[in-house]
mmCIF file of C-alpha atoms and ligand atoms in Angstrom:
data_model
loop_
_atom_site.group_PDB
_atom_site.id
_atom_site.type_symbol
_atom_site.label_atom_id
_atom_site.label_comp_id
_atom_site.label_asym_id
_atom_site.label_seq_id
_atom_site.Cartn_x
_atom_site.Cartn_y
_atom_site.Cartn_z
ATOM 1 C CA ALA Z 1 27.896 -91.784 25.950
ATOM 2 C CA SER Z 2 31.047 -93.579 26.527
ATOM 3 C CA ALA Z 3 33.770 -93.243 23.537
ATOM 4 C CA ALA Z 4 36.468 -95.633 22.206
ATOM 5 C CA VAL Z 5 39.646 -94.446 20.991
ATOM 6 C CA PHE Z 6 41.631 -96.373 18.251
ATOM 7 C CA PRO Z 7 44.957 -95.177 16.768
ATOM 8 C CA LEU Z 8 45.131 -95.703 12.904
ATOM 9 C CA PRO Z 9 48.914 -95.243 12.205
ATOM 10 C CA ASP Z 10 48.702 -96.197 8.510
ATOM 11 C CA GLU Z 11 46.335 -97.210 5.656
ATOM 12 C CA ALA Z 12 46.321 -101.032 6.701
ATOM 13 C CA ALA Z 13 45.142 -99.965 10.239
ATOM 14 C CA ALA Z 14 42.413 -97.825 8.870
ATOM 15 C CA ALA Z 15 41.228 -100.840 6.679
ATOM 16 C CA ALA Z 16 41.589 -103.356 9.889
ATOM 17 C CA PHE Z 17 39.263 -100.859 11.838
ATOM 18 C CA ALA Z 18 36.731 -100.555 9.361
ATOM 19 C CA ALA Z 19 36.629 -104.354 8.802
ATOM 20 C CA ALA Z 20 36.197 -104.925 12.470
ATOM 21 C CA PHE Z 21 33.443 -102.221 12.461
ATOM 22 C CA SER Z 22 31.505 -103.923 9.874
ATOM 23 C CA ASP Z 23 31.166 -107.038 11.836
ATOM 24 C CA GLY Z 24 28.522 -105.539 14.330
ATOM 25 C CA LEU Z 25 26.720 -103.305 11.609
ATOM 26 C CA ASP Z 26 23.006 -103.953 10.964
ATOM 27 C CA ALA Z 27 20.528 -101.794 9.491
ATOM 28 C CA PRO Z 28 18.538 -99.447 9.823
ATOM 29 C CA LEU Z 29 21.643 -97.162 11.277
ATOM 30 C CA VAL Z 30 22.969 -93.602 10.862
ATOM 31 C CA LEU Z 31 26.605 -92.945 11.123
ATOM 32 C CA TRP Z 32 27.984 -89.398 11.113
ATOM 33 C CA LEU Z 33 31.407 -89.214 9.702
ATOM 34 C CA GLN Z 34 33.129 -86.246 11.379
ATOM 35 C CA GLY Z 35 36.530 -84.867 10.963
ATOM 36 C CA ASP Z 36 38.241 -82.254 8.696
ATOM 37 C CA LEU Z 37 38.998 -82.617 5.125
ATOM 38 C CA GLY Z 38 41.445 -85.158 4.463
ATOM 39 C CA ALA Z 39 40.754 -86.822 7.781
ATOM 40 C CA GLY Z 40 39.789 -90.067 6.139
ATOM 41 C CA LYS Z 41 36.036 -90.187 6.029
ATOM 42 C CA THR Z 42 35.717 -91.134 2.373
ATOM 43 C CA THR Z 43 38.530 -93.719 3.157
ATOM 44 C CA PHE Z 44 36.551 -95.246 6.050
ATOM 45 C CA ALA Z 45 33.385 -95.594 3.884
ATOM 46 C CA ARG Z 46 35.519 -97.220 1.193
ATOM 47 C CA ASN Z 47 37.213 -99.706 3.439
ATOM 48 C CA LEU Z 48 33.686 -100.398 5.152
ATOM 49 C CA LEU Z 49 32.040 -101.331 1.799
ATOM 50 C CA ARG Z 50 35.133 -103.548 0.958
ATOM 51 C CA ALA Z 51 34.649 -105.186 4.086
ATOM 52 C CA LEU Z 52 30.790 -105.725 3.533
ATOM 53 C CA GLY Z 53 31.859 -107.465 0.015
ATOM 54 C CA PHE Z 54 31.178 -104.449 -2.391
ATOM 55 C CA SER Z 55 34.161 -105.004 -5.007
ATOM 56 C CA GLY Z 56 33.323 -102.006 -7.589
ATOM 57 C CA THR Z 57 34.306 -98.602 -7.367
ATOM 58 C CA VAL Z 58 33.553 -96.380 -4.237
ATOM 59 C CA LYS Z 59 33.121 -92.736 -5.387
ATOM 60 C CA SER Z 60 33.446 -89.718 -3.175
ATOM 61 C CA PRO Z 61 29.899 -88.375 -3.267
ATOM 62 C CA THR Z 62 31.143 -84.864 -2.872
ATOM 63 C CA TYR Z 63 29.478 -83.896 -6.154
ATOM 64 C CA THR Z 64 26.679 -86.426 -6.118
ATOM 65 C CA ILE Z 65 25.827 -85.638 -2.489
ATOM 66 C CA ALA Z 66 24.777 -89.552 -2.164
ATOM 67 C CA GLU Z 67 25.984 -92.803 -3.490
ATOM 68 C CA SER Z 68 23.778 -96.029 -2.913
ATOM 69 C CA TYR Z 69 25.273 -99.529 -2.491
ATOM 70 C CA PRO Z 70 22.832 -102.701 -2.489
ATOM 71 C CA LEU Z 71 24.819 -105.073 -0.566
ATOM 72 C CA PRO Z 72 23.826 -108.703 0.563
ATOM 73 C CA ARG Z 73 22.862 -108.059 4.080
ATOM 74 C CA PHE Z 74 21.297 -104.402 3.492
ATOM 75 C CA THR Z 75 21.452 -101.258 1.230
ATOM 76 C CA LEU Z 76 24.317 -98.739 2.371
ATOM 77 C CA HIS Z 77 24.085 -94.994 1.590
ATOM 78 C CA HIS Z 78 26.985 -92.681 1.631
ATOM 79 C CA PHE Z 79 26.118 -89.198 1.850
ATOM 80 C CA ASP Z 80 28.474 -86.093 1.649
ATOM 81 C CA LEU Z 81 26.729 -82.649 2.325
ATOM 82 C CA TYR Z 82 30.054 -80.795 2.043
ATOM 83 C CA ARG Z 83 28.776 -78.613 -0.763
ATOM 84 C CA PHE Z 84 25.524 -77.594 0.732
ATOM 85 C CA SER Z 85 25.149 -73.803 0.906
ATOM 86 C CA SER Z 86 22.039 -74.342 3.027
ATOM 87 C CA PRO Z 87 20.324 -77.363 5.126
ATOM 88 C CA GLU Z 88 17.135 -76.889 2.881
ATOM 89 C CA GLU Z 89 19.278 -78.790 -0.011
ATOM 90 C CA TRP Z 90 18.789 -81.966 2.276
ATOM 91 C CA GLU Z 91 14.958 -81.557 1.144
ATOM 92 C CA ASP Z 92 15.704 -80.333 -2.291
ATOM 93 C CA ALA Z 93 17.833 -83.557 -3.104
ATOM 94 C CA GLY Z 94 15.084 -85.946 -1.811
ATOM 95 C CA LEU Z 95 17.614 -87.437 0.880
ATOM 96 C CA ASP Z 96 14.611 -87.910 3.406
ATOM 97 C CA ASP Z 97 13.393 -90.798 0.897
ATOM 98 C CA LEU Z 98 16.929 -92.341 0.947
ATOM 99 C CA ALA Z 99 17.538 -91.798 4.846
ATOM 100 C CA GLY Z 100 14.138 -93.312 5.517
ATOM 101 C CA GLY Z 101 14.301 -96.391 3.761
ATOM 102 C CA GLY Z 102 15.728 -98.643 6.623
ATOM 103 C CA ALA Z 103 19.321 -98.774 5.116
ATOM 104 C CA VAL Z 104 22.723 -97.985 6.761
ATOM 105 C CA CYS Z 105 23.601 -94.213 6.068
ATOM 106 C CA LEU Z 106 27.175 -92.865 6.293
ATOM 107 C CA ILE Z 107 26.995 -89.414 6.400
ATOM 108 C CA GLU Z 108 30.039 -86.872 5.951
ATOM 109 C CA TRP Z 109 29.643 -83.040 7.009
ATOM 110 C CA PRO Z 110 26.392 -83.849 8.917
ATOM 111 C CA ASP Z 111 26.430 -80.524 10.466
ATOM 112 C CA LYS Z 112 25.519 -78.820 6.847
ATOM 113 C CA GLY Z 113 22.324 -80.578 6.744
ATOM 114 C CA GLY Z 114 21.189 -78.931 10.088
ATOM 115 C CA ALA Z 115 18.051 -80.145 11.509
ATOM 116 C CA TYR Z 116 17.184 -81.932 8.404
ATOM 117 C CA THR Z 117 20.250 -84.603 9.107
ATOM 118 C CA PRO Z 118 18.938 -87.824 10.784
ATOM 119 C CA ALA Z 119 20.196 -87.964 14.267
ATOM 120 C CA PRO Z 120 23.243 -90.475 14.537
ATOM 121 C CA ASP Z 121 23.184 -93.771 16.201
ATOM 122 C CA ILE Z 122 26.930 -93.660 16.014
ATOM 123 C CA THR Z 123 29.453 -90.753 15.549
ATOM 124 C CA LEU Z 124 32.731 -91.670 14.154
ATOM 125 C CA THR Z 125 35.323 -88.951 14.426
ATOM 126 C CA LEU Z 126 38.533 -88.887 12.656
ATOM 127 C CA SER Z 127 41.658 -86.556 13.411
ATOM 128 C CA HIS Z 128 45.172 -86.432 11.988
ATOM 129 C CA GLU Z 129 47.703 -88.093 14.184
ATOM 130 C CA GLY Z 130 51.468 -87.763 13.112
ATOM 131 C CA ALA Z 131 51.208 -89.165 9.449
ATOM 132 C CA GLY Z 132 48.125 -91.365 10.716
ATOM 133 C CA ARG Z 133 44.918 -90.990 11.896
ATOM 134 C CA ARG Z 134 43.126 -91.229 15.420
ATOM 135 C CA ALA Z 135 39.148 -92.467 15.406
ATOM 136 C CA VAL Z 136 36.953 -91.979 18.262
ATOM 137 C CA LEU Z 137 33.685 -93.939 18.063
ATOM 138 C CA GLN Z 138 30.584 -93.096 20.504
ATOM 139 C CA HIS Z 139 27.047 -94.432 20.593
ATOM 140 C CA HIS Z 140 23.967 -92.080 21.113
ATOM 141 C CA THR Z 141 21.194 -94.862 20.828
ATOM 142 C CA ASN Z 142 20.598 -98.094 22.030
ATOM 143 C CA HIS Z 143 20.808 -99.724 18.484
ATOM 144 C CA GLY Z 144 24.064 -97.734 18.248
ATOM 145 C CA ARG Z 145 25.215 -99.208 21.351
ATOM 146 C CA LYS Z 146 24.648 -102.769 20.527
ATOM 147 C CA SER Z 147 26.313 -102.229 17.109
ATOM 148 C CA LEU Z 148 29.792 -101.297 19.472
ATOM 149 C CA GLU Z 149 28.831 -104.086 21.996
ATOM 150 C CA ALA Z 150 32.341 -105.581 21.155
ATOM 151 C CA TRP Z 151 34.211 -102.280 21.445
ATOM 152 C CA ILE Z 152 32.436 -100.329 24.108
ATOM 153 C CA LYS Z 153 30.846 -101.742 27.383
HETATM 154 P P1 LIG P 201 38.037 -86.881 4.030
HETATM 155 O O1 LIG P 201 36.693 -87.907 3.294
HETATM 156 O O2 LIG P 201 37.828 -86.999 5.428
HETATM 157 O O3 LIG P 201 38.173 -85.804 3.226
HETATM 158 P P2 LIG P 201 39.823 -89.021 2.680
HETATM 159 O O4 LIG P 201 39.206 -90.097 2.889
HETATM 160 O O5 LIG P 201 39.483 -88.543 1.388
HETATM 161 O O6 LIG P 201 39.399 -87.696 3.658
HETATM 162 O O7 LIG P 201 41.426 -89.166 2.934
HETATM 163 C C1 LIG P 201 42.345 -88.204 2.410
HETATM 164 C C2 LIG P 201 43.562 -88.731 2.326
HETATM 165 O O8 LIG P 201 44.095 -89.396 3.570
HETATM 166 C C3 LIG P 201 43.811 -89.964 1.404
HETATM 167 O O9 LIG P 201 44.532 -89.812 0.727
HETATM 168 C C4 LIG P 201 43.859 -91.151 2.251
HETATM 169 O O10 LIG P 201 44.587 -92.037 1.583
HETATM 170 C C5 LIG P 201 44.598 -90.818 3.416
HETATM 171 N N1 LIG P 201 44.394 -91.658 4.725
HETATM 172 C C6 LIG P 201 43.054 -91.691 4.998
HETATM 173 N N2 LIG P 201 43.110 -92.435 6.404
HETATM 174 C C7 LIG P 201 44.557 -92.589 6.431
HETATM 175 C C8 LIG P 201 45.074 -93.329 7.462
HETATM 176 N N3 LIG P 201 44.584 -93.850 8.530
HETATM 177 N N4 LIG P 201 46.602 -93.030 7.525
HETATM 178 C C9 LIG P 201 47.438 -92.617 6.509
HETATM 179 N N5 LIG P 201 46.681 -91.893 5.430
HETATM 180 C C10 LIG P 201 45.002 -92.007 5.399
HETATM 181 MG MG1 LIG P 202 35.282 -87.145 1.860
#
């Protein structure tokens, strides 16, 4: 799949990027959030929820594994599999029910769920670049491609 690269030099740029991403977003959709600790995955989820009109607190789901947000257009589930010691924890936590519910699913540390983690429509890979970050977007399905149409031809 073709990729689009976005420099995110500061927090304002990261917020604008998430807002632009929210425009083409439609459920159901699986978005993998990739990158090291501190790369900005949770910050992206927080900025995206703000852009989608959610005004409450966005907690990092590192300890709860999943947080759900009912929004006007769809429900968004934010997963963080960082603390998984084995992929089977996906089943133990009942995440299939959440992921199969037609929502938008953002998944941090998707690799830790192994084959249980639903395949991505889109991957967002974040990395450090100077004091800021760099974002790479890729689509992996037709639905993902349509969501990114404004950015990736
Ligand atoms: P992750 O979820 O990938 O571990 P976080 O989203 O928790 O990372 O971000 C870690 C830190 O990086 C936070 O303090 C956040 O404010 C900062 N940060 C995130 N995105 C940017 C950016 N584009 N530019 C500068 N700092 C950022
Ligand atoms: Mg995080």
